[in-house]
Each structure stands twice: as C-alpha cells, then as structure tokens.
C-alpha cells in the first residue's frame, strides 16, 4: 500500500520515527534528492490518523521538490510531520528525539519550521543535529523568513506587470492583498513604498488597522476582496481562494501572492488563463523564504539572500515563457520547468548521498 503510493508520487525514502518514552510519532518523507539534500519544514498537527499524516507528508515533500527546482536551488524536496497537538504535546524530549532521527539520515533530509512549530522547538532539534535550517539568528541562523518571502513576492509581481502591461512600475497599479500577517504586512509596506494603491483585508482587525494607520492602505470587508477593482490580486492568507465561486467576480488582471496552493484545482488555473488573467504560480513566487534558509548551508549572509531573491523575477518570467512556448497554462509550465531542471541535472549528477563539504559554517550553540 505505502510502496504503491510512494511509487506513484516518486518518493525515494519514507522514514517512520517512533520513541514511546517521549511520545514521538513522526514521518519524514524524502521525495527527490537529484538536485541536493531534501529540505523542507517540520509540521506538527493533530492528524486524525496515520494515513492522514502520511498523505500530508507525501504531498508536501513532493511540493518542496518542485519549489526548490524552480527556485534554481541545489536542494531536493522533503518534509517531516509529527502527529500531535502543538498546544499540548510539545516537550524537549519530543524534539530532541526527532532531531536524532533527522541526524540519522546523514544530511539527506534537512528540517526547518512549518505549521505548529516555532523557533524554540527548533532549538531542541538543533541540539541533536546540524541538519536543521532557519535556526535563531543568535546561532548564526537566518531568522524569520517572512520579509524575504514578501520581497520575493514583489519580484514576482514585477515580472507579471511587465508581461501583462509592458511596464514594471509597481506604483502605477492597484493591489488587493488578502491576509496581512507576517508576509502580507511586509508586502504592503513594499507596495506602499512605491506609492501604490493597496486594498487589504484580514480576519484579524488589528492587523488591518495597522495597515490602514501605518501604511495608508484601504480596508475592505473579508468577502469584498474578490470584487475590488484592482489590477493585482495577492493572496497572502489561505490556499484555495481562486475557485469557481470567486473567479467570476474577478476584475483583476494578475494573480500573484505568497499563499500556498492558491488554485482550488488545476482547472481553476486553466480558467484564469481563459479569462485573460495572468497567474504567477504560487510556489515560484513565494520561494523567498526557502532561498533565505538555503543560504544557511554555506554560512548565512543576508546580502546574499537579498540578491538571490531577485532571481524570482527571472524564474517567474521563465515560467511565462515556457507557457507561451508550449501553449500551456502557467501552473503547468511551472511544473514543467521543475521537471526539466531535475531531468537535466539528473543526467550530470548521482542522487545525493551526503555532502563532501562542511555545512552550516559560522554557527554555534553558545
Ligand atoms: P500569517 O499566519 O502570519 O498570516 C496570515 C494572515 O492571514 C493572518 O493575519 C490571518 O489572520 C489572515 N487570514 C486567515 N484567514 C483569512 C481569511 N479567510 N481572510 C483574510 N485573512 C485571513 O502567515 P504568513 O507567514 O504571513 O503566511 C501567509 C501565507 O504565505 C500562507 O499561506 C503561507 O503558507 C505562505 N507562505 C509563507 C511564507 C513565509 O515566509 N512566512 C513562505 C512561503 C509561503
């Protein structure tokens, strides 16, 4: 059963991690290491059963392979999940036990933060293994990735403006930003710095208020965001907001934001195309956070991270070119770009079996 599923999705390795004494039940999935070690966050979630946890880790790890490939990184795709309630089941022992399992993989999998996990949990993981990224800045890590994700999203917006309107002058256009949390707020800041008109919404009223008062954004009600007469829709909250119900309401010309899994289905991506709305694929646009943590492998350097973000402009532009070249929707072109890169590099490299060079220079546990 498991082999059938991982065979279909193309995973290399799935590891079930168990430590009864500390209550650890975790799964690590290494999807593909053709380009390099499999990097992907650790998620802690009260999954209803083991199958649900397995499905999630398989789906998410495969997604990381595509994201890293399109980002031009020498990284593969992996993910970890811990079955448990983050508000109740966390302990030092749990995360140190998980860290031990990560370490046993010898660098084939590098973990990081994801839903339900914070930097304090990662401190414990870091006690047991070097194969963890996004550790706190006091250890020489890269810290909060959100400003980088926002800056990368702006690069995606600029390419999209260029392709759709023939100019990338951000300030000439209007934006509807859904969700002004860590990434959305930073994006609004960047857009307002260019004097763009920015509409915002969020279930958190205080977050909206901050954007209105501090940045001069215009607030709209939660459901009204889909009707706003703006050039760009930037989902920065939840997935699945581009769907059959919302699309007929769009007056937008571009969809480009940081949220994961924006299209409810692949067909919604095709439908955007038919409606003449340019879709900048989410995992190419929101790769700034991943790029930022990837820099930690060579010794973190903020300047280098900021420079790397600019490649999102090129990557998203390349996706648009492939879409045109092959006469396909942009969501499909992103997948094709990833597959082409993995296939090409796969011909010149063996699967990743550990690194010959030292990783994570310039960090300490003191
Ligand atoms: P966050 O939790 O800080 O912000 C999300 C915001 O969306 C919150 O303010 C929340 O109140 C709001 N929200 C939730 N439901 C909403 C709704 N129905 N309508 C409007 N607003 C709603 O998360 P974040 O770190 O800013 O990430 C935002 C999105 O970007 C997520 O989808 C995340 O997976 C994705 N992403 C984030 C990063 C990163 O570096 N943080 C990297 C890649 C992708």
mmCIF file of C-alpha atoms and ligand atoms in Angstrom:
data_model
loop_
_atom_site.group_PDB
_atom_site.id
_atom_site.type_symbol
_atom_site.label_atom_id
_atom_site.label_comp_id
_atom_site.label_asym_id
_atom_site.label_seq_id
_atom_site.Cartn_x
_atom_site.Cartn_y
_atom_site.Cartn_z
ATOM 1 C CA UNK A 1 0.000 0.000 0.000
ATOM 2 C CA UNK A 2 2.708 2.508 1.051
ATOM 3 C CA UNK A 3 5.003 1.406 -1.769
ATOM 4 C CA UNK A 4 2.193 1.789 -4.278
ATOM 5 C CA UNK A 5 1.567 5.382 -3.160
ATOM 6 C CA UNK A 6 5.190 6.429 -2.971
ATOM 7 C CA UNK A 7 5.783 4.734 -6.295
ATOM 8 C CA UNK A 8 3.112 6.916 -7.894
ATOM 9 C CA UNK A 9 4.450 10.112 -6.357
ATOM 10 C CA UNK A 10 8.086 9.143 -6.950
ATOM 11 C CA UNK A 11 9.456 9.282 -3.384
ATOM 12 C CA UNK A 12 12.908 7.953 -2.634
ATOM 13 C CA UNK A 13 12.517 7.276 1.072
ATOM 14 C CA UNK A 14 9.900 7.419 3.811
ATOM 15 C CA UNK A 15 11.002 7.048 7.421
ATOM 16 C CA UNK A 16 8.668 6.293 10.327
ATOM 17 C CA UNK A 17 10.144 7.598 13.578
ATOM 18 C CA UNK A 18 8.945 6.298 16.932
ATOM 19 C CA UNK A 19 10.004 6.898 20.521
ATOM 20 C CA UNK A 20 7.485 5.613 23.025
ATOM 21 C CA UNK A 21 9.108 7.245 26.057
ATOM 22 C CA UNK A 22 8.662 10.777 24.755
ATOM 23 C CA UNK A 23 5.523 10.044 22.700
ATOM 24 C CA UNK A 24 7.111 10.713 19.314
ATOM 25 C CA UNK A 25 5.284 9.528 16.233
ATOM 26 C CA UNK A 26 6.749 11.204 13.193
ATOM 27 C CA UNK A 27 7.179 10.586 9.490
ATOM 28 C CA UNK A 28 9.939 12.017 7.314
ATOM 29 C CA UNK A 29 9.490 11.857 3.549
ATOM 30 C CA UNK A 30 12.417 12.385 1.200
ATOM 31 C CA UNK A 31 10.890 12.914 -2.201
ATOM 32 C CA UNK A 32 13.787 13.613 -4.526
ATOM 33 C CA UNK A 33 17.463 14.376 -3.926
ATOM 34 C CA UNK A 34 18.613 14.717 -7.521
ATOM 35 C CA UNK A 35 19.435 18.398 -7.026
ATOM 36 C CA UNK A 36 20.713 18.147 -3.441
ATOM 37 C CA UNK A 37 19.660 17.330 0.127
ATOM 38 C CA UNK A 38 15.915 17.283 0.702
ATOM 39 C CA UNK A 39 14.975 20.443 2.603
ATOM 40 C CA UNK A 40 11.506 21.032 3.992
ATOM 41 C CA UNK A 41 9.772 22.109 7.162
ATOM 42 C CA UNK A 42 8.539 20.068 10.072
ATOM 43 C CA UNK A 43 4.799 20.268 10.695
ATOM 44 C CA UNK A 44 3.105 19.327 13.967
ATOM 45 C CA UNK A 45 -0.579 18.639 13.639
ATOM 46 C CA UNK A 46 -3.271 16.578 15.444
ATOM 47 C CA UNK A 47 -3.830 14.301 12.444
ATOM 48 C CA UNK A 48 -6.940 12.140 12.782
ATOM 49 C CA UNK A 49 -4.992 9.038 11.887
ATOM 50 C CA UNK A 50 -1.675 7.826 10.497
ATOM 51 C CA UNK A 51 -2.937 7.698 6.928
ATOM 52 C CA UNK A 52 -3.802 11.388 7.032
ATOM 53 C CA UNK A 53 -0.305 12.191 8.333
ATOM 54 C CA UNK A 54 1.288 10.035 5.648
ATOM 55 C CA UNK A 55 -0.760 11.651 2.871
ATOM 56 C CA UNK A 56 0.200 15.111 4.102
ATOM 57 C CA UNK A 57 3.929 14.421 4.342
ATOM 58 C CA UNK A 58 3.990 12.769 0.901
ATOM 59 C CA UNK A 59 2.116 15.647 -0.747
ATOM 60 C CA UNK A 60 4.127 18.383 0.985
ATOM 61 C CA UNK A 61 7.537 16.803 0.349
ATOM 62 C CA UNK A 62 6.785 16.439 -3.362
ATOM 63 C CA UNK A 63 5.779 20.111 -3.429
ATOM 64 C CA UNK A 64 9.155 21.046 -1.946
ATOM 65 C CA UNK A 65 10.969 19.247 -4.761
ATOM 66 C CA UNK A 66 9.174 21.418 -7.314
ATOM 67 C CA UNK A 67 9.618 24.611 -5.344
ATOM 68 C CA UNK A 68 13.376 24.149 -4.897
ATOM 69 C CA UNK A 69 13.817 23.117 -8.525
ATOM 70 C CA UNK A 70 12.041 26.188 -9.915
ATOM 71 C CA UNK A 71 13.907 28.410 -7.451
ATOM 72 C CA UNK A 72 17.159 27.239 -9.019
ATOM 73 C CA UNK A 73 18.404 25.845 -5.708
ATOM 74 C CA UNK A 74 20.639 22.833 -5.294
ATOM 75 C CA UNK A 75 18.131 21.255 -2.969
ATOM 76 C CA UNK A 76 15.708 18.372 -3.143
ATOM 77 C CA UNK A 77 12.280 18.074 -1.576
ATOM 78 C CA UNK A 78 11.464 16.646 1.825
ATOM 79 C CA UNK A 79 9.144 17.220 4.742
ATOM 80 C CA UNK A 80 8.574 15.978 8.284
ATOM 81 C CA UNK A 81 5.368 15.629 10.268
ATOM 82 C CA UNK A 82 4.848 14.948 13.958
ATOM 83 C CA UNK A 83 1.471 13.521 14.921
ATOM 84 C CA UNK A 84 0.382 15.545 17.946
ATOM 85 C CA UNK A 85 -1.309 18.663 19.203
ATOM 86 C CA UNK A 86 1.163 21.579 19.228
ATOM 87 C CA UNK A 87 -0.733 23.294 22.054
ATOM 88 C CA UNK A 88 -0.483 20.217 24.303
ATOM 89 C CA UNK A 89 2.087 17.650 23.250
ATOM 90 C CA UNK A 90 5.343 19.581 22.873
ATOM 91 C CA UNK A 91 8.359 18.733 25.023
ATOM 92 C CA UNK A 92 12.128 18.956 24.919
ATOM 93 C CA UNK A 93 12.336 15.168 24.666
ATOM 94 C CA UNK A 94 9.970 15.068 21.701
ATOM 95 C CA UNK A 95 12.011 17.482 19.606
ATOM 96 C CA UNK A 96 15.377 16.077 20.638
ATOM 97 C CA UNK A 97 14.172 12.594 19.699
ATOM 98 C CA UNK A 98 13.027 13.960 16.335
ATOM 99 C CA UNK A 99 16.419 15.666 15.922
ATOM 100 C CA UNK A 100 18.129 12.303 16.469
ATOM 101 C CA UNK A 101 16.131 10.740 13.666
ATOM 102 C CA UNK A 102 16.933 13.643 11.352
ATOM 103 C CA UNK A 103 20.597 13.219 12.217
ATOM 104 C CA UNK A 104 20.462 9.518 11.409
ATOM 105 C CA UNK A 105 19.638 10.437 7.814
ATOM 106 C CA UNK A 106 23.122 11.905 7.461
ATOM 107 C CA UNK A 107 22.009 15.114 5.736
ATOM 108 C CA UNK A 108 19.695 13.570 3.153
ATOM 109 C CA UNK A 109 16.908 15.488 4.924
ATOM 110 C CA UNK A 110 17.287 18.995 6.386
ATOM 111 C CA UNK A 111 14.428 20.124 8.570
ATOM 112 C CA UNK A 112 13.013 23.620 9.245
ATOM 113 C CA UNK A 113 9.955 25.283 10.791
ATOM 114 C CA UNK A 114 6.464 24.791 9.444
ATOM 115 C CA UNK A 115 2.910 24.922 10.805
ATOM 116 C CA UNK A 116 2.729 24.252 14.555
ATOM 117 C CA UNK A 117 6.481 24.641 15.083
ATOM 118 C CA UNK A 118 8.378 27.646 16.371
ATOM 119 C CA UNK A 119 11.976 28.672 16.740
ATOM 120 C CA UNK A 120 12.109 27.363 20.343
ATOM 121 C CA UNK A 121 11.216 23.851 19.173
ATOM 122 C CA UNK A 122 13.961 24.115 16.583
ATOM 123 C CA UNK A 123 16.446 24.942 19.344
ATOM 124 C CA UNK A 124 15.896 21.431 20.725
ATOM 125 C CA UNK A 125 16.206 19.823 17.304
ATOM 126 C CA UNK A 126 19.431 21.770 16.801
ATOM 127 C CA UNK A 127 20.834 20.213 19.999
ATOM 128 C CA UNK A 128 20.812 16.845 18.258
ATOM 129 C CA UNK A 129 21.589 17.579 14.639
ATOM 130 C CA UNK A 130 23.206 20.075 12.321
ATOM 131 C CA UNK A 131 20.665 19.247 9.642
ATOM 132 C CA UNK A 132 18.232 21.996 10.561
ATOM 133 C CA UNK A 133 17.806 25.377 8.909
ATOM 134 C CA UNK A 134 16.039 28.530 9.982
ATOM 135 C CA UNK A 135 17.589 28.412 13.441
ATOM 136 C CA UNK A 136 17.636 31.575 15.505
ATOM 137 C CA UNK A 137 19.897 34.449 14.484
ATOM 138 C CA UNK A 138 21.830 34.174 17.757
ATOM 139 C CA UNK A 139 23.178 30.858 16.439
ATOM 140 C CA UNK A 140 24.099 32.360 13.086
ATOM 141 C CA UNK A 141 20.823 31.251 11.532
ATOM 142 C CA UNK A 142 18.600 33.193 9.157
ATOM 143 C CA UNK A 143 15.670 34.008 11.495
ATOM 144 C CA UNK A 144 12.181 34.967 10.288
ATOM 145 C CA UNK A 145 11.807 34.260 6.544
ATOM 146 C CA UNK A 146 8.677 36.408 6.059
ATOM 147 C CA UNK A 147 10.323 39.680 4.907
ATOM 148 C CA UNK A 148 12.242 37.665 2.321
ATOM 149 C CA UNK A 149 9.112 35.915 1.140
ATOM 150 C CA UNK A 150 7.455 39.336 0.773
ATOM 151 C CA UNK A 151 10.407 40.795 -1.133
ATOM 152 C CA UNK A 152 10.389 37.751 -3.417
ATOM 153 C CA UNK A 153 6.665 38.151 -3.992
ATOM 154 C CA UNK A 154 7.298 41.722 -5.117
ATOM 155 C CA UNK A 155 9.754 40.367 -7.700
ATOM 156 C CA UNK A 156 7.019 38.026 -8.961
ATOM 157 C CA UNK A 157 4.612 40.960 -9.166
ATOM 158 C CA UNK A 158 7.116 42.992 -11.171
ATOM 159 C CA UNK A 159 7.615 40.265 -13.793
ATOM 160 C CA UNK A 160 3.866 39.795 -14.034
ATOM 161 C CA UNK A 161 3.303 43.543 -14.533
ATOM 162 C CA UNK A 162 5.972 43.557 -17.204
ATOM 163 C CA UNK A 163 4.377 40.668 -19.111
ATOM 164 C CA UNK A 164 0.792 41.874 -18.695
ATOM 165 C CA UNK A 165 1.233 45.654 -19.027
ATOM 166 C CA UNK A 166 4.696 46.125 -20.546
ATOM 167 C CA UNK A 167 5.963 48.062 -17.518
ATOM 168 C CA UNK A 168 7.005 47.033 -14.055
ATOM 169 C CA UNK A 169 6.341 50.323 -12.319
ATOM 170 C CA UNK A 170 4.729 48.929 -9.189
ATOM 171 C CA UNK A 171 3.333 52.291 -8.080
ATOM 172 C CA UNK A 172 1.230 52.728 -11.213
ATOM 173 C CA UNK A 173 -1.040 49.821 -10.316
ATOM 174 C CA UNK A 174 -3.501 48.805 -7.611
ATOM 175 C CA UNK A 175 -3.423 45.729 -5.393
ATOM 176 C CA UNK A 176 -5.853 43.655 -3.338
ATOM 177 C CA UNK A 177 -3.915 41.933 -0.561
ATOM 178 C CA UNK A 178 -5.779 39.179 1.257
ATOM 179 C CA UNK A 179 -4.184 38.452 4.637
ATOM 180 C CA UNK A 180 -1.834 40.934 6.255
ATOM 181 C CA UNK A 181 0.049 38.655 8.636
ATOM 182 C CA UNK A 182 3.813 38.178 8.534
ATOM 183 C CA UNK A 183 4.182 38.177 4.754
ATOM 184 C CA UNK A 184 1.154 40.281 3.744
ATOM 185 C CA UNK A 185 2.078 43.173 6.001
ATOM 186 C CA UNK A 186 5.650 43.257 4.686
ATOM 187 C CA UNK A 187 4.352 43.145 1.126
ATOM 188 C CA UNK A 188 2.004 46.072 1.787
ATOM 189 C CA UNK A 189 4.956 48.019 3.135
ATOM 190 C CA UNK A 190 6.899 47.426 -0.082
ATOM 191 C CA UNK A 191 3.915 48.306 -2.279
ATOM 192 C CA UNK A 192 3.154 51.478 -0.342
ATOM 193 C CA UNK A 193 6.814 52.497 -0.517
ATOM 194 C CA UNK A 194 6.203 52.690 -4.280
ATOM 195 C CA UNK A 195 3.022 54.725 -3.595
ATOM 196 C CA UNK A 196 0.749 52.023 -4.996
ATOM 197 C CA UNK A 197 -2.952 51.897 -4.131
ATOM 198 C CA UNK A 198 -3.390 48.926 -1.778
ATOM 199 C CA UNK A 199 -6.646 47.359 -0.545
ATOM 200 C CA UNK A 200 -6.350 44.990 2.408
ATOM 201 C CA UNK A 201 -8.469 42.513 4.309
ATOM 202 C CA UNK A 202 -7.869 40.077 7.170
ATOM 203 C CA UNK A 203 -9.902 38.243 9.793
ATOM 204 C CA UNK A 204 -7.645 39.965 12.308
ATOM 205 C CA UNK A 205 -8.992 43.523 12.628
ATOM 206 C CA UNK A 206 -5.932 44.834 14.417
ATOM 207 C CA UNK A 207 -3.731 43.674 11.535
ATOM 208 C CA UNK A 208 -5.931 45.553 9.056
ATOM 209 C CA UNK A 209 -5.951 48.628 11.246
ATOM 210 C CA UNK A 210 -2.161 48.645 11.352
ATOM 211 C CA UNK A 211 -2.006 48.637 7.549
ATOM 212 C CA UNK A 212 -4.522 51.480 7.355
ATOM 213 C CA UNK A 213 -2.931 53.659 10.029
ATOM 214 C CA UNK A 214 0.751 52.934 9.484
ATOM 215 C CA UNK A 215 0.845 52.405 5.740
ATOM 216 C CA UNK A 216 -2.198 54.187 4.323
ATOM 217 C CA UNK A 217 -3.863 51.084 2.872
ATOM 218 C CA UNK A 218 -7.623 50.947 2.311
ATOM 219 C CA UNK A 219 -9.573 48.331 4.289
ATOM 220 C CA UNK A 220 -12.272 46.203 2.657
ATOM 221 C CA UNK A 221 -14.558 43.556 4.189
ATOM 222 C CA UNK A 222 -13.433 39.931 4.077
ATOM 223 C CA UNK A 223 -15.615 38.763 1.226
ATOM 224 C CA UNK A 224 -15.385 42.037 -0.719
ATOM 225 C CA UNK A 225 -11.748 41.497 -1.576
ATOM 226 C CA UNK A 226 -12.782 39.411 -4.611
ATOM 227 C CA UNK A 227 -14.809 42.311 -6.058
ATOM 228 C CA UNK A 228 -12.198 45.017 -5.640
ATOM 229 C CA UNK A 229 -11.376 46.892 -8.816
ATOM 230 C CA UNK A 230 -7.624 46.362 -8.571
ATOM 231 C CA UNK A 231 -5.040 45.227 -11.110
ATOM 232 C CA UNK A 232 -3.421 42.575 -8.942
ATOM 233 C CA UNK A 233 -4.938 40.072 -6.519
ATOM 234 C CA UNK A 234 -2.350 38.986 -3.969
ATOM 235 C CA UNK A 235 -3.487 36.078 -1.783
ATOM 236 C CA UNK A 236 -1.345 36.059 1.363
ATOM 237 C CA UNK A 237 -3.581 34.136 3.748
ATOM 238 C CA UNK A 238 -5.103 30.805 2.786
ATOM 239 C CA UNK A 239 -4.996 28.357 -0.067
ATOM 240 C CA UNK A 240 -7.873 27.617 -2.462
ATOM 241 C CA UNK A 241 -9.159 31.188 -2.791
ATOM 242 C CA UNK A 242 -9.032 31.064 -6.584
ATOM 243 C CA UNK A 243 -12.059 28.858 -7.137
ATOM 244 C CA UNK A 244 -15.274 28.535 -9.159
ATOM 245 C CA UNK A 245 -17.153 30.891 -6.847
ATOM 246 C CA UNK A 246 -14.555 33.666 -6.642
ATOM 247 C CA UNK A 247 -13.224 33.748 -10.217
ATOM 248 C CA UNK A 248 -16.387 35.106 -11.904
ATOM 249 C CA UNK A 249 -16.093 38.123 -9.577
ATOM 250 C CA UNK A 250 -12.506 38.992 -10.514
ATOM 251 C CA UNK A 251 -11.746 42.239 -12.298
ATOM 252 C CA UNK A 252 -8.045 41.570 -11.626
ATOM 253 C CA UNK A 253 -5.557 41.207 -14.465
ATOM 254 C CA UNK A 254 -2.944 39.361 -12.406
ATOM 255 C CA UNK A 255 -2.966 36.855 -9.523
ATOM 256 C CA UNK A 256 0.347 36.929 -7.690
ATOM 257 C CA UNK A 257 0.741 36.338 -3.966
ATOM 258 C CA UNK A 258 2.547 34.391 -1.261
ATOM 259 C CA UNK A 259 -0.112 31.918 -0.101
ATOM 260 C CA UNK A 260 0.473 28.243 -0.839
ATOM 261 C CA UNK A 261 -1.915 26.289 -3.076
ATOM 262 C CA UNK A 262 -3.898 29.295 -4.300
ATOM 263 C CA UNK A 263 -5.723 27.374 -7.028
ATOM 264 C CA UNK A 264 -8.563 25.229 -5.667
ATOM 265 C CA UNK A 265 -7.957 22.868 -8.606
ATOM 266 C CA UNK A 266 -5.678 22.782 -11.640
ATOM 267 C CA UNK A 267 -8.729 23.553 -13.769
ATOM 268 C CA UNK A 268 -9.030 26.898 -11.966
ATOM 269 C CA UNK A 269 -5.578 27.711 -13.347
ATOM 270 C CA UNK A 270 -6.829 26.906 -16.838
ATOM 271 C CA UNK A 271 -9.912 29.032 -16.245
ATOM 272 C CA UNK A 272 -7.821 32.054 -15.181
ATOM 273 C CA UNK A 273 -5.986 31.692 -18.483
ATOM 274 C CA UNK A 274 -9.271 31.657 -20.406
ATOM 275 C CA UNK A 275 -10.353 34.793 -18.579
ATOM 276 C CA UNK A 276 -7.138 36.559 -19.590
ATOM 277 C CA UNK A 277 -5.869 36.755 -16.009
ATOM 278 C CA UNK A 278 -2.157 36.128 -15.665
ATOM 279 C CA UNK A 279 -1.406 33.641 -12.882
ATOM 280 C CA UNK A 280 2.089 33.727 -11.364
ATOM 281 C CA UNK A 281 2.449 30.232 -9.853
ATOM 282 C CA UNK A 282 2.468 30.368 -6.053
ATOM 283 C CA UNK A 283 5.430 28.140 -5.325
ATOM 284 C CA UNK A 284 7.673 30.105 -7.696
ATOM 285 C CA UNK A 285 6.535 33.443 -6.247
ATOM 286 C CA UNK A 286 6.806 32.523 -2.561
ATOM 287 C CA UNK A 287 10.241 30.850 -2.714
ATOM 288 C CA UNK A 288 11.996 33.776 -0.975
ATOM 289 C CA UNK A 289 11.732 32.139 2.446
ATOM 290 C CA UNK A 290 13.223 28.909 1.139
ATOM 291 C CA UNK A 291 16.011 30.787 -0.619
ATOM 292 C CA UNK A 292 16.779 32.583 2.623
ATOM 293 C CA UNK A 293 17.127 29.406 4.696
ATOM 294 C CA UNK A 294 19.107 27.719 1.930
ATOM 295 C CA UNK A 295 21.838 30.340 2.368
ATOM 296 C CA UNK A 296 22.421 28.976 5.881
ATOM 297 C CA UNK A 297 24.038 25.907 4.376
ATOM 298 C CA UNK A 298 27.020 27.976 3.268
ATOM 299 C CA UNK A 299 27.079 30.325 6.265
ATOM 300 C CA UNK A 300 24.236 32.832 6.440
ATOM 301 C CA UNK A 301 24.692 36.106 4.617
ATOM 302 C CA UNK A 302 21.737 38.500 4.444
ATOM 303 C CA UNK A 303 23.148 40.385 1.476
ATOM 304 C CA UNK A 304 23.452 37.167 -0.491
ATOM 305 C CA UNK A 305 19.883 36.230 0.418
ATOM 306 C CA UNK A 306 18.558 39.575 -0.835
ATOM 307 C CA UNK A 307 20.477 39.148 -4.076
ATOM 308 C CA UNK A 308 19.182 35.640 -4.579
ATOM 309 C CA UNK A 309 15.586 36.869 -4.210
ATOM 310 C CA UNK A 310 15.924 38.832 -7.388
ATOM 311 C CA UNK A 311 16.102 35.542 -9.302
ATOM 312 C CA UNK A 312 12.377 35.157 -8.610
ATOM 313 C CA UNK A 313 11.862 37.847 -11.237
ATOM 314 C CA UNK A 314 13.722 35.684 -13.732
ATOM 315 C CA UNK A 315 12.156 32.365 -12.600
ATOM 316 C CA UNK A 316 8.581 33.610 -12.882
ATOM 317 C CA UNK A 317 9.417 35.198 -16.236
ATOM 318 C CA UNK A 318 10.820 31.863 -17.432
ATOM 319 C CA UNK A 319 7.575 30.131 -16.439
ATOM 320 C CA UNK A 320 5.616 32.617 -18.554
ATOM 321 C CA UNK A 321 7.959 31.918 -21.480
ATOM 322 C CA UNK A 322 7.531 28.137 -21.147
ATOM 323 C CA UNK A 323 3.749 28.597 -21.009
ATOM 324 C CA UNK A 324 3.918 30.536 -24.260
ATOM 325 C CA UNK A 325 6.426 28.162 -25.855
ATOM 326 C CA UNK A 326 4.340 25.064 -25.104
ATOM 327 C CA UNK A 327 0.878 26.639 -25.304
ATOM 328 C CA UNK A 328 0.010 25.605 -21.729
ATOM 329 C CA UNK A 329 -1.307 27.311 -18.604
ATOM 330 C CA UNK A 330 1.269 28.893 -16.315
ATOM 331 C CA UNK A 331 0.618 26.460 -13.405
ATOM 332 C CA UNK A 332 1.544 23.614 -15.720
ATOM 333 C CA UNK A 333 4.544 25.494 -17.097
ATOM 334 C CA UNK A 334 5.927 25.816 -13.550
ATOM 335 C CA UNK A 335 5.736 22.039 -13.071
ATOM 336 C CA UNK A 336 7.380 21.552 -16.459
ATOM 337 C CA UNK A 337 10.207 23.936 -15.613
ATOM 338 C CA UNK A 338 10.896 21.993 -12.396
ATOM 339 C CA UNK A 339 10.783 18.617 -14.140
ATOM 340 C CA UNK A 340 13.059 19.814 -16.943
ATOM 341 C CA UNK A 341 15.651 21.088 -14.482
ATOM 342 C CA UNK A 342 15.613 17.900 -12.388
ATOM 343 C CA UNK A 343 15.898 15.800 -15.517
ATOM 344 C CA UNK A 344 18.813 17.834 -16.908
ATOM 345 C CA UNK A 345 20.754 17.959 -13.655
ATOM 346 C CA UNK A 346 19.918 14.288 -13.040
ATOM 347 C CA UNK A 347 21.921 13.449 -16.119
ATOM 348 C CA UNK A 348 25.028 15.063 -14.718
ATOM 349 C CA UNK A 349 24.772 14.018 -11.062
ATOM 350 C CA UNK A 350 24.214 10.965 -8.911
ATOM 351 C CA UNK A 351 21.477 11.035 -6.217
ATOM 352 C CA UNK A 352 22.515 12.975 -3.112
ATOM 353 C CA UNK A 353 24.317 10.657 -0.681
ATOM 354 C CA UNK A 354 25.753 13.143 1.787
ATOM 355 C CA UNK A 355 27.866 16.229 1.356
ATOM 356 C CA UNK A 356 31.629 16.264 0.928
ATOM 357 C CA UNK A 357 31.821 19.882 2.096
ATOM 358 C CA UNK A 358 31.046 21.146 5.565
ATOM 359 C CA UNK A 359 27.561 22.563 6.032
ATOM 360 C CA UNK A 360 26.314 25.411 8.200
ATOM 361 C CA UNK A 361 29.524 27.332 8.680
ATOM 362 C CA UNK A 362 29.556 30.235 11.122
ATOM 363 C CA UNK A 363 27.017 28.907 13.620
ATOM 364 C CA UNK A 364 27.484 27.980 17.254
ATOM 365 C CA UNK A 365 25.343 26.615 20.064
ATOM 366 C CA UNK A 366 26.623 29.184 22.568
HETATM 367 P P1 LIG B 1 0.407 34.508 8.949
HETATM 368 O O1 LIG B 1 -0.350 33.496 9.727
HETATM 369 O O2 LIG B 1 1.369 35.392 9.641
HETATM 370 O O3 LIG B 1 -0.612 35.465 8.134
HETATM 371 C C1 LIG B 1 -1.764 35.010 7.559
HETATM 372 C C2 LIG B 1 -2.804 36.083 7.762
HETATM 373 O O4 LIG B 1 -3.992 35.698 7.068
HETATM 374 C C3 LIG B 1 -3.201 36.269 9.223
HETATM 375 O O5 LIG B 1 -3.124 37.631 9.567
HETATM 376 C C4 LIG B 1 -4.637 35.751 9.273
HETATM 377 O O6 LIG B 1 -5.436 36.441 10.231
HETATM 378 C C5 LIG B 1 -5.101 36.007 7.878
HETATM 379 N N1 LIG B 1 -6.249 35.201 7.453
HETATM 380 C C6 LIG B 1 -6.575 33.925 7.787
HETATM 381 N N2 LIG B 1 -7.722 33.573 7.210
HETATM 382 C C7 LIG B 1 -8.142 34.634 6.483
HETATM 383 C C8 LIG B 1 -9.262 34.881 5.648
HETATM 384 N N3 LIG B 1 -10.201 33.957 5.455
HETATM 385 N N4 LIG B 1 -9.356 36.078 5.038
HETATM 386 C C9 LIG B 1 -8.418 37.032 5.225
HETATM 387 N N5 LIG B 1 -7.348 36.856 6.027
HETATM 388 C C10 LIG B 1 -7.208 35.678 6.637
HETATM 389 O O7 LIG B 1 1.125 33.671 7.779
HETATM 390 P P2 LIG B 1 2.304 34.156 6.834
HETATM 391 O O8 LIG B 1 3.575 33.624 7.367
HETATM 392 O O9 LIG B 1 2.145 35.604 6.572
HETATM 393 O O10 LIG B 1 1.977 33.333 5.515
HETATM 394 C C11 LIG B 1 0.937 33.731 4.642
HETATM 395 C C12 LIG B 1 0.792 32.715 3.516
HETATM 396 O O11 LIG B 1 2.030 32.630 2.801
HETATM 397 C C13 LIG B 1 0.496 31.300 3.985
HETATM 398 O O12 LIG B 1 -0.316 30.674 3.021
HETATM 399 C C14 LIG B 1 1.865 30.632 3.990
HETATM 400 O O13 LIG B 1 1.778 29.232 3.809
HETATM 401 C C15 LIG B 1 2.516 31.291 2.794
HETATM 402 N N6 LIG B 1 3.975 31.320 2.846
HETATM 403 C C16 LIG B 1 4.613 31.968 3.852
HETATM 404 C C17 LIG B 1 5.996 32.008 3.890
HETATM 405 C C18 LIG B 1 6.734 32.754 4.971
HETATM 406 O O14 LIG B 1 7.922 33.041 4.806
HETATM 407 N N7 LIG B 1 6.092 33.097 6.065
HETATM 408 C C19 LIG B 1 6.751 31.364 2.881
HETATM 409 C C20 LIG B 1 6.066 30.723 1.845
HETATM 410 C C21 LIG B 1 4.673 30.708 1.842
#
